[in-house]
Each structure stands twice: as C-alpha cells, then as structure tokens.
Amino acid sequence: MLNSGRLRLLSLLENLGTVRAVAETLHLSASTVSQQLAVLETETRCRLLERTGRKVRLTPAGLLLARRGREILDQMAEAEAELHALNDEPIGTVRLGVFQSAIHTLAVPAATSLATTHPRLHLELIESEPHESGPALRSGEVDVAITTIDYSGLSWGTDLEIIPLGIDPIVLVLPPDHPLAYRTTVNLAACAEETWACDRPQSYMADLTMRLCRESGFEPRVACRFSNYLMLLRHVESCRSIALLPGLAVPPDHAVATRQLSPPVQRNVTIVVRRGTTQRAAVNAVVAALRDHPEIPALSAPGRHPGREQHPPMP
C-alpha cells in the first residue's frame, strides 16, 4: 500500500531538488526524510533514488511515481473536500501564496470576507514572490497563488490554470513636494540625477528599476535597499529618495505622490491554481472572494493613478 505522506516527500523532492530543502519545507530533519524515502523504495520494490556523493536524484521510476503521486494527492484532497462539502459549504484550509504588495490590498480583504461568508473555511496566507508561485503550487505548498505574469512568452504549463485578476501599474513614488510631482506623467529620463530607494538585488522590482533606468540612459544612484516596501515608502516620505513601486504597494495613508510613467509600465496580476483542484468548493470560494471583493481599490485600468494623489502647492 502506498503511503500518502511518503508520496508527498517524493513529489517535493522532484520539485525542490534536495532532501535538505524538503526537510526545511516540512520542518523535519533531513535524516527523517531520507529514512521515509528508503521505506517508500521498500514498499514499491523499486529503486527510486540514485545517490551521487551527498546528492540524490530521482530514477525514471522515481520520476514516474513522483508525478503520479502528485496526481493521487490532488485527487485525495479533492475527494476529501467533496465529502466535507456535500452540503456545498466550503470547509477546510486553503493555503494562499501571495506576493508582498498584494497581502494587505488583496489577500487580507478576501480573508476577512471569507471569515464571514464561510466560517468553516480557514485561509492561510503565505508570502510567495511571483517566481516562487509555480513551484509552490506544484509541490502543494500553496493551493492558490496571487502572482504576476508576463504573457509575452512565459509558459506555466498545462497543469496550472491562470485566472486574470487585473492590471497593476508601476508608478514613480515621490515626496509630495517634489518638482516632478507637478507633472501628470513622468519620463524616467527626467530622474537621471535623483537618488533612489530600491528593493534588494535580483528581486523583481530591483531588476525592473535597473532595466528601466538603463533604457532611459542612466545608472540609478541607490541610497538604500529594503525588501520591505513600507520601509521604502518611509525613505521616500523623508524626502531622501524616489522609487519605482507597484501601485498595489502604495497604500493611501502615506505622504507620497505617485505618478504614472511615460511610456506606461504595468504588470498583469493573476490567480493561479492547479488543474484538478478548481472543483474543490474551498478553492472556488477563495478564487471568488479574490475576484469579487468590492474593497480592492488598488487594481486599476490603464490611465488611473493608484495610491495617494497629493499635489504640491503651486509656487
């Protein structure tokens, strides 16, 4: 008899690549994971892993079982949810992966709504940046993801379903009395002499800021690097820098001005779920709450200005 817990370990190993990563994800010791995988080999009477030094990789049999195992685990979760939801009431825990700037603007309002409409459904929020969403969904770490997608050429695979949610413009964030705040839109070439606040290197916004500035003919002079957007906003509020941020990252209670770029830059915000789980009542309820919640002001159509629109006094 196959054990669902050990199948999950094998599936995670295919996605994460190392026993240590699997152990960290599940808060287990590496030796425990290795022992359970060895038991799975005994149960299946197949060699599932090849050991090369300190590393392991899946054999063809291991790859087959990992992928079939993921399908089995999804079907088990779906059957369990359907049994609980015979009365059409969403029940259980749904893990929602969400990137930083959408936590308080999208995920928290949805969680608040679900707590009222479906009190037996528990929504667990897990910070997950866009590049982490696909692996997290496939490994089962999250059931639903709010992420950003570039439709120009990125393929997410047939095992994931993409549900468009809206457009989030990238905005220039300025102190409210900054000279550029007098403009309706700003070409980045006008910011060549400015001091910048940026995300950490190799993050989505840091890479985007560097690329856009370089395309505008200059290298940004960076004063600080914070992974926390609230810290970036406070640095801008202190009149010590300017920044590029997603519109979702700029709540209306900060003393900053936001201006769209010319030409405009935006990102597509989407919901992504694993195929085979979309019929689960709990997952459907979470998707519906994210799409239909009326208190989501930050997603906008092109041409609107998210965030606080403060205009400095005219001289």
mmCIF file of C-alpha atoms in Angstrom:
data_model
loop_
_atom_site.group_PDB
_atom_site.id
_atom_site.type_symbol
_atom_site.label_atom_id
_atom_site.label_comp_id
_atom_site.label_asym_id
_atom_site.label_seq_id
_atom_site.Cartn_x
_atom_site.Cartn_y
_atom_site.Cartn_z
ATOM 1 C CA MET A 1 0.000 0.000 0.000
ATOM 2 C CA LEU A 2 1.346 3.425 -0.961
ATOM 3 C CA ASN A 3 1.596 5.926 1.868
ATOM 4 C CA SER A 4 0.366 9.439 1.026
ATOM 5 C CA GLY A 5 2.892 11.102 3.327
ATOM 6 C CA ARG A 6 5.818 9.374 1.651
ATOM 7 C CA LEU A 7 4.391 10.136 -1.793
ATOM 8 C CA ARG A 8 4.356 13.806 -0.842
ATOM 9 C CA LEU A 9 8.024 13.621 0.190
ATOM 10 C CA LEU A 10 8.953 12.161 -3.195
ATOM 11 C CA SER A 11 6.885 14.766 -5.038
ATOM 12 C CA LEU A 12 8.520 17.565 -3.064
ATOM 13 C CA LEU A 13 11.959 16.117 -3.788
ATOM 14 C CA GLU A 14 11.312 16.332 -7.524
ATOM 15 C CA ASN A 15 10.294 19.986 -7.213
ATOM 16 C CA LEU A 16 12.815 21.191 -4.637
ATOM 17 C CA GLY A 17 15.800 19.132 -5.725
ATOM 18 C CA THR A 18 17.387 18.246 -2.380
ATOM 19 C CA VAL A 19 16.492 16.268 0.730
ATOM 20 C CA ARG A 20 17.526 19.245 2.857
ATOM 21 C CA ALA A 21 15.061 21.546 1.043
ATOM 22 C CA VAL A 22 12.255 19.020 1.536
ATOM 23 C CA ALA A 23 13.108 18.742 5.223
ATOM 24 C CA GLU A 24 13.118 22.518 5.684
ATOM 25 C CA THR A 25 9.781 22.878 3.895
ATOM 26 C CA LEU A 26 8.110 20.299 6.143
ATOM 27 C CA HIS A 27 10.033 21.214 9.310
ATOM 28 C CA LEU A 28 11.580 17.748 9.526
ATOM 29 C CA SER A 29 15.152 16.541 9.858
ATOM 30 C CA ALA A 30 16.985 15.508 6.704
ATOM 31 C CA SER A 31 17.573 12.053 8.193
ATOM 32 C CA THR A 32 13.828 11.581 8.740
ATOM 33 C CA VAL A 33 13.109 12.453 5.111
ATOM 34 C CA SER A 34 15.831 10.066 3.895
ATOM 35 C CA GLN A 35 14.503 7.249 6.074
ATOM 36 C CA GLN A 36 10.942 7.713 4.808
ATOM 37 C CA LEU A 37 12.113 7.710 1.195
ATOM 38 C CA ALA A 38 14.009 4.496 1.867
ATOM 39 C CA VAL A 39 10.809 2.961 3.258
ATOM 40 C CA LEU A 40 8.992 4.043 0.090
ATOM 41 C CA GLU A 41 11.592 2.230 -2.010
ATOM 42 C CA THR A 42 10.997 -0.903 0.062
ATOM 43 C CA GLU A 43 7.220 -0.589 -0.279
ATOM 44 C CA THR A 44 7.362 -0.158 -4.049
ATOM 45 C CA ARG A 45 10.212 -2.644 -4.575
ATOM 46 C CA CYS A 46 11.718 -0.104 -6.952
ATOM 47 C CA ARG A 47 14.873 1.916 -6.890
ATOM 48 C CA LEU A 48 13.539 5.467 -6.748
ATOM 49 C CA LEU A 49 16.710 7.421 -5.952
ATOM 50 C CA GLU A 50 20.265 7.482 -7.226
ATOM 51 C CA ARG A 51 22.871 8.691 -4.756
ATOM 52 C CA THR A 52 25.903 10.553 -6.090
ATOM 53 C CA GLY A 53 28.073 11.626 -3.184
ATOM 54 C CA ARG A 54 25.914 13.684 -0.876
ATOM 55 C CA LYS A 55 23.283 14.357 -3.505
ATOM 56 C CA VAL A 56 20.355 12.283 -4.721
ATOM 57 C CA ARG A 57 18.371 12.353 -7.916
ATOM 58 C CA LEU A 58 15.251 10.525 -8.993
ATOM 59 C CA THR A 59 15.493 7.462 -11.210
ATOM 60 C CA PRO A 60 12.998 7.078 -14.085
ATOM 61 C CA ALA A 61 10.839 5.058 -11.684
ATOM 62 C CA GLY A 62 11.175 7.796 -9.089
ATOM 63 C CA LEU A 63 10.135 10.481 -11.570
ATOM 64 C CA LEU A 64 7.131 8.442 -12.651
ATOM 65 C CA LEU A 65 5.986 7.832 -9.092
ATOM 66 C CA ALA A 66 6.576 11.474 -8.071
ATOM 67 C CA ARG A 67 4.361 12.758 -10.876
ATOM 68 C CA ARG A 68 1.691 10.115 -10.447
ATOM 69 C CA GLY A 69 1.897 10.682 -6.711
ATOM 70 C CA ARG A 70 1.137 14.373 -7.142
ATOM 71 C CA GLU A 71 -1.976 13.477 -9.133
ATOM 72 C CA ILE A 72 -3.016 10.976 -6.449
ATOM 73 C CA LEU A 73 -2.528 13.527 -3.661
ATOM 74 C CA ASP A 74 -4.587 16.111 -5.544
ATOM 75 C CA GLN A 75 -7.362 13.580 -6.104
ATOM 76 C CA MET A 76 -7.327 12.597 -2.433
ATOM 77 C CA ALA A 77 -7.550 16.249 -1.358
ATOM 78 C CA GLU A 78 -10.372 16.840 -3.815
ATOM 79 C CA ALA A 79 -12.290 13.757 -2.646
ATOM 80 C CA GLU A 80 -11.863 14.791 0.988
ATOM 81 C CA ALA A 81 -13.093 18.301 0.239
ATOM 82 C CA GLU A 82 -16.065 16.970 -1.731
ATOM 83 C CA LEU A 83 -17.047 14.696 1.155
ATOM 84 C CA HIS A 84 -16.918 17.648 3.530
ATOM 85 C CA ALA A 85 -18.776 19.848 1.080
ATOM 86 C CA LEU A 86 -21.743 17.622 0.279
ATOM 87 C CA ASN A 87 -23.870 20.468 1.566
ATOM 88 C CA ASP A 88 -21.930 22.867 -0.730
ATOM 89 C CA GLU A 89 -20.273 24.526 2.253
ATOM 90 C CA PRO A 90 -16.555 25.254 1.709
ATOM 91 C CA ILE A 91 -14.674 23.617 4.569
ATOM 92 C CA GLY A 92 -11.015 23.150 5.462
ATOM 93 C CA THR A 93 -7.757 25.018 4.975
ATOM 94 C CA VAL A 94 -6.701 26.724 1.770
ATOM 95 C CA ARG A 95 -3.113 27.986 1.573
ATOM 96 C CA LEU A 96 -2.890 31.201 -0.434
ATOM 97 C CA GLY A 97 0.515 32.237 -1.773
ATOM 98 C CA VAL A 98 0.701 35.990 -2.303
ATOM 99 C CA PHE A 99 3.431 38.472 -3.148
ATOM 100 C CA GLN A 100 4.254 41.204 -0.665
ATOM 101 C CA SER A 101 2.405 44.171 -2.153
ATOM 102 C CA ALA A 102 -0.841 42.217 -2.547
ATOM 103 C CA ILE A 103 -1.040 40.894 1.021
ATOM 104 C CA HIS A 104 -2.944 43.807 2.575
ATOM 105 C CA THR A 105 -4.653 45.035 -0.596
ATOM 106 C CA LEU A 106 -5.946 41.724 -1.966
ATOM 107 C CA ALA A 107 -5.409 38.775 0.384
ATOM 108 C CA VAL A 108 -6.431 40.289 3.722
ATOM 109 C CA PRO A 109 -9.750 41.720 2.423
ATOM 110 C CA ALA A 110 -10.559 38.335 0.878
ATOM 111 C CA ALA A 111 -9.727 36.565 4.154
ATOM 112 C CA THR A 112 -11.940 38.989 6.074
ATOM 113 C CA SER A 113 -14.818 38.386 3.697
ATOM 114 C CA LEU A 114 -14.434 34.604 3.811
ATOM 115 C CA ALA A 115 -14.401 34.599 7.614
ATOM 116 C CA THR A 116 -17.932 35.992 7.464
ATOM 117 C CA THR A 117 -19.360 34.125 4.481
ATOM 118 C CA HIS A 118 -17.668 30.744 5.081
ATOM 119 C CA PRO A 119 -16.691 30.495 8.768
ATOM 120 C CA ARG A 120 -15.602 26.837 8.440
ATOM 121 C CA LEU A 121 -13.025 27.716 5.780
ATOM 122 C CA HIS A 122 -9.582 28.730 7.038
ATOM 123 C CA LEU A 123 -7.437 30.829 4.695
ATOM 124 C CA GLU A 124 -3.720 30.643 5.468
ATOM 125 C CA LEU A 125 -1.634 33.410 3.863
ATOM 126 C CA ILE A 126 1.920 32.560 2.775
ATOM 127 C CA GLU A 127 4.254 35.186 1.333
ATOM 128 C CA SER A 128 5.353 33.928 -2.069
ATOM 129 C CA GLU A 129 7.030 36.106 -4.681
ATOM 130 C CA PRO A 130 5.998 35.651 -8.332
ATOM 131 C CA HIS A 131 8.975 33.463 -9.286
ATOM 132 C CA GLU A 132 8.170 31.144 -6.356
ATOM 133 C CA SER A 133 4.487 30.646 -7.184
ATOM 134 C CA GLY A 134 4.739 27.901 -9.799
ATOM 135 C CA PRO A 135 6.999 25.601 -7.744
ATOM 136 C CA ALA A 136 4.925 26.250 -4.608
ATOM 137 C CA LEU A 137 1.717 25.265 -6.394
ATOM 138 C CA ARG A 138 3.220 22.143 -7.926
ATOM 139 C CA SER A 139 4.742 20.999 -4.633
ATOM 140 C CA GLY A 140 1.468 21.536 -2.773
ATOM 141 C CA GLU A 141 2.946 24.216 -0.515
ATOM 142 C CA VAL A 142 0.111 26.504 -1.622
ATOM 143 C CA ASP A 143 -3.302 25.740 -3.144
ATOM 144 C CA VAL A 144 -3.924 29.136 -4.747
ATOM 145 C CA ALA A 145 -1.441 31.830 -5.756
ATOM 146 C CA ILE A 146 -1.769 35.518 -6.476
ATOM 147 C CA THR A 147 1.070 36.286 -8.841
ATOM 148 C CA THR A 148 2.146 38.380 -11.801
ATOM 149 C CA ILE A 149 2.505 37.004 -15.294
ATOM 150 C CA ASP A 150 4.180 38.290 -18.420
ATOM 151 C CA TYR A 151 2.007 36.977 -21.239
ATOM 152 C CA SER A 152 4.676 37.720 -23.857
ATOM 153 C CA GLY A 153 6.326 34.323 -23.681
ATOM 154 C CA LEU A 154 6.116 32.717 -20.258
ATOM 155 C CA SER A 155 4.589 29.239 -20.226
ATOM 156 C CA TRP A 156 3.271 27.987 -16.901
ATOM 157 C CA GLY A 157 2.436 24.504 -18.186
ATOM 158 C CA THR A 158 -0.844 22.698 -18.698
ATOM 159 C CA ASP A 159 -1.045 21.600 -15.052
ATOM 160 C CA LEU A 160 -1.763 25.146 -13.857
ATOM 161 C CA GLU A 161 -4.799 27.293 -14.614
ATOM 162 C CA ILE A 162 -4.383 31.064 -14.900
ATOM 163 C CA ILE A 163 -7.291 33.354 -13.971
ATOM 164 C CA PRO A 164 -6.743 37.052 -14.845
ATOM 165 C CA LEU A 165 -7.383 39.399 -11.936
ATOM 166 C CA GLY A 166 -6.366 42.881 -13.082
ATOM 167 C CA ILE A 167 -3.635 45.299 -14.087
ATOM 168 C CA ASP A 168 -1.230 46.833 -11.590
ATOM 169 C CA PRO A 169 0.689 49.852 -12.937
ATOM 170 C CA ILE A 170 4.284 50.506 -11.953
ATOM 171 C CA VAL A 171 4.381 54.043 -10.545
ATOM 172 C CA LEU A 172 7.043 56.584 -9.680
ATOM 173 C CA VAL A 173 6.824 57.374 -5.965
ATOM 174 C CA LEU A 174 7.900 60.880 -4.942
ATOM 175 C CA PRO A 175 7.898 63.140 -1.892
ATOM 176 C CA PRO A 176 4.681 65.195 -2.186
ATOM 177 C CA ASP A 177 6.506 68.472 -2.800
ATOM 178 C CA HIS A 178 8.995 67.078 -5.334
ATOM 179 C CA PRO A 179 9.208 69.140 -8.563
ATOM 180 C CA LEU A 180 8.269 66.089 -10.660
ATOM 181 C CA ALA A 181 5.023 65.781 -8.699
ATOM 182 C CA TYR A 182 3.696 68.747 -10.712
ATOM 183 C CA ARG A 183 3.628 66.513 -13.787
ATOM 184 C CA THR A 184 0.792 64.182 -14.703
ATOM 185 C CA THR A 185 3.188 61.538 -16.043
ATOM 186 C CA VAL A 186 6.966 61.298 -15.803
ATOM 187 C CA ASN A 187 9.545 60.091 -18.292
ATOM 188 C CA LEU A 188 12.310 58.365 -16.365
ATOM 189 C CA ALA A 189 14.949 60.309 -18.259
ATOM 190 C CA ALA A 190 13.958 63.248 -16.040
ATOM 191 C CA CYS A 191 15.124 61.245 -12.987
ATOM 192 C CA ALA A 192 18.757 60.780 -14.017
ATOM 193 C CA GLU A 193 20.097 62.973 -11.190
ATOM 194 C CA GLU A 194 17.793 61.640 -8.480
ATOM 195 C CA THR A 195 18.637 59.413 -5.526
ATOM 196 C CA TRP A 196 16.801 56.094 -5.475
ATOM 197 C CA ALA A 197 15.369 53.662 -2.928
ATOM 198 C CA CYS A 198 15.337 50.101 -4.286
ATOM 199 C CA ASP A 199 14.458 46.538 -3.414
ATOM 200 C CA ARG A 200 17.248 44.038 -2.809
ATOM 201 C CA PRO A 201 19.400 42.963 -5.802
ATOM 202 C CA GLN A 202 17.929 40.274 -8.068
ATOM 203 C CA SER A 203 14.398 40.912 -6.816
ATOM 204 C CA TYR A 204 11.614 41.676 -9.282
ATOM 205 C CA MET A 205 11.425 45.417 -8.564
ATOM 206 C CA ALA A 206 15.194 45.910 -8.280
ATOM 207 C CA ASP A 207 15.749 44.281 -11.675
ATOM 208 C CA LEU A 208 12.881 46.240 -13.228
ATOM 209 C CA THR A 209 14.131 49.550 -11.807
ATOM 210 C CA MET A 210 17.650 48.945 -13.111
ATOM 211 C CA ARG A 211 16.389 47.933 -16.546
ATOM 212 C CA LEU A 212 14.037 50.896 -16.957
ATOM 213 C CA CYS A 213 16.637 53.397 -15.767
ATOM 214 C CA ARG A 214 19.275 51.993 -18.090
ATOM 215 C CA GLU A 215 16.836 52.071 -21.002
ATOM 216 C CA SER A 216 16.345 55.757 -20.145
ATOM 217 C CA GLY A 217 20.094 56.365 -20.416
ATOM 218 C CA PHE A 218 21.354 56.434 -16.829
ATOM 219 C CA GLU A 219 22.513 54.298 -13.922
ATOM 220 C CA PRO A 220 20.429 54.975 -10.791
ATOM 221 C CA ARG A 221 22.243 56.269 -7.706
ATOM 222 C CA VAL A 222 20.879 53.994 -4.956
ATOM 223 C CA ALA A 223 20.701 55.277 -1.376
ATOM 224 C CA CYS A 224 19.101 52.200 0.254
ATOM 225 C CA ARG A 225 17.888 48.686 -0.458
ATOM 226 C CA PHE A 226 14.972 47.291 1.554
ATOM 227 C CA SER A 227 12.883 44.198 0.812
ATOM 228 C CA ASN A 228 10.051 45.747 2.838
ATOM 229 C CA TYR A 229 8.021 48.195 0.747
ATOM 230 C CA LEU A 230 6.855 50.129 3.816
ATOM 231 C CA MET A 231 10.486 50.955 4.639
ATOM 232 C CA LEU A 232 10.999 52.141 1.059
ATOM 233 C CA LEU A 233 7.931 54.365 1.320
ATOM 234 C CA ARG A 234 9.159 55.887 4.572
ATOM 235 C CA HIS A 235 12.505 56.651 2.974
ATOM 236 C CA VAL A 236 10.698 58.466 0.167
ATOM 237 C CA GLU A 237 8.455 60.259 2.683
ATOM 238 C CA SER A 238 11.565 61.622 4.374
ATOM 239 C CA CYS A 239 12.455 63.331 1.048
ATOM 240 C CA ARG A 240 15.680 61.360 0.802
ATOM 241 C CA SER A 241 14.862 59.368 -2.351
ATOM 242 C CA ILE A 242 12.388 58.432 -5.064
ATOM 243 C CA ALA A 243 11.350 54.895 -6.030
ATOM 244 C CA LEU A 244 9.544 52.724 -8.547
ATOM 245 C CA LEU A 245 6.885 50.529 -6.938
ATOM 246 C CA PRO A 246 3.808 48.564 -7.992
ATOM 247 C CA GLY A 247 0.632 50.546 -7.464
ATOM 248 C CA LEU A 248 -0.563 47.823 -5.079
ATOM 249 C CA ALA A 249 2.389 48.584 -2.809
ATOM 250 C CA VAL A 250 1.353 52.193 -2.151
ATOM 251 C CA PRO A 251 -1.464 52.453 0.411
ATOM 252 C CA PRO A 252 -3.360 55.766 0.536
ATOM 253 C CA ASP A 253 -2.163 56.690 4.042
ATOM 254 C CA HIS A 254 1.427 57.502 3.059
ATOM 255 C CA ALA A 255 2.584 61.074 2.476
ATOM 256 C CA VAL A 256 3.839 60.447 -1.046
ATOM 257 C CA ALA A 257 2.776 61.323 -4.570
ATOM 258 C CA THR A 258 2.506 58.641 -7.258
ATOM 259 C CA ARG A 259 2.860 59.340 -10.957
ATOM 260 C CA GLN A 260 2.467 57.042 -13.912
ATOM 261 C CA LEU A 261 5.431 56.543 -16.182
ATOM 262 C CA SER A 262 5.634 57.732 -19.756
ATOM 263 C CA PRO A 263 5.517 55.367 -21.540
ATOM 264 C CA PRO A 264 3.403 53.409 -19.034
ATOM 265 C CA VAL A 265 4.641 50.191 -17.428
ATOM 266 C CA GLN A 266 2.267 47.682 -15.888
ATOM 267 C CA ARG A 267 2.092 44.078 -14.747
ATOM 268 C CA ASN A 268 -0.701 41.529 -15.079
ATOM 269 C CA VAL A 269 -1.952 40.261 -11.717
ATOM 270 C CA THR A 270 -3.471 36.803 -11.841
ATOM 271 C CA ILE A 271 -4.772 33.954 -9.725
ATOM 272 C CA VAL A 272 -3.173 30.580 -10.444
ATOM 273 C CA VAL A 273 -4.448 27.189 -9.257
ATOM 274 C CA ARG A 274 -3.505 23.603 -10.000
ATOM 275 C CA ARG A 275 -5.793 21.940 -12.504
ATOM 276 C CA GLY A 276 -7.779 19.247 -10.767
ATOM 277 C CA THR A 277 -8.374 21.401 -7.704
ATOM 278 C CA THR A 278 -10.655 24.001 -9.287
ATOM 279 C CA GLN A 279 -13.748 21.950 -8.443
ATOM 280 C CA ARG A 280 -12.958 21.983 -4.734
ATOM 281 C CA ALA A 281 -15.554 24.126 -3.029
ATOM 282 C CA ALA A 282 -12.995 25.738 -0.718
ATOM 283 C CA VAL A 283 -10.625 26.702 -3.542
ATOM 284 C CA ASN A 284 -13.519 28.027 -5.603
ATOM 285 C CA ALA A 285 -14.663 30.148 -2.672
ATOM 286 C CA VAL A 286 -11.202 31.693 -2.280
ATOM 287 C CA VAL A 287 -10.949 32.439 -6.005
ATOM 288 C CA ALA A 288 -14.417 34.015 -5.961
ATOM 289 C CA ALA A 289 -13.524 36.174 -2.942
ATOM 290 C CA LEU A 290 -10.373 37.424 -4.647
ATOM 291 C CA ARG A 291 -12.201 38.248 -7.867
ATOM 292 C CA ASP A 292 -15.375 39.727 -6.434
ATOM 293 C CA HIS A 293 -14.373 41.506 -3.246
ATOM 294 C CA PRO A 294 -15.551 45.151 -3.562
ATOM 295 C CA GLU A 295 -12.854 46.641 -1.330
ATOM 296 C CA ILE A 296 -9.918 46.222 -3.704
ATOM 297 C CA PRO A 297 -9.113 49.768 -4.856
ATOM 298 C CA ALA A 298 -5.514 49.339 -5.989
ATOM 299 C CA LEU A 299 -6.003 47.298 -9.153
ATOM 300 C CA SER A 300 -6.737 49.717 -11.933
ATOM 301 C CA ALA A 301 -7.365 50.016 -15.592
ATOM 302 C CA PRO A 302 -4.676 51.780 -17.637
ATOM 303 C CA GLY A 303 -4.752 55.537 -17.133
ATOM 304 C CA ARG A 304 -5.774 55.603 -13.480
ATOM 305 C CA HIS A 305 -3.451 56.723 -10.716
ATOM 306 C CA PRO A 306 -3.236 54.373 -7.724
ATOM 307 C CA GLY A 307 -2.070 55.475 -4.301
ATOM 308 C CA ARG A 308 -2.382 58.904 -2.739
ATOM 309 C CA GLU A 309 -2.582 61.668 -5.331
ATOM 310 C CA GLN A 310 -1.057 64.563 -3.464
ATOM 311 C CA HIS A 311 -0.333 67.692 -5.432
ATOM 312 C CA PRO A 312 2.151 70.196 -4.023
ATOM 313 C CA PRO A 313 1.061 73.803 -3.560
ATOM 314 C CA MET A 314 1.718 75.843 -6.667
ATOM 315 C CA PRO A 315 4.590 78.289 -6.252
#
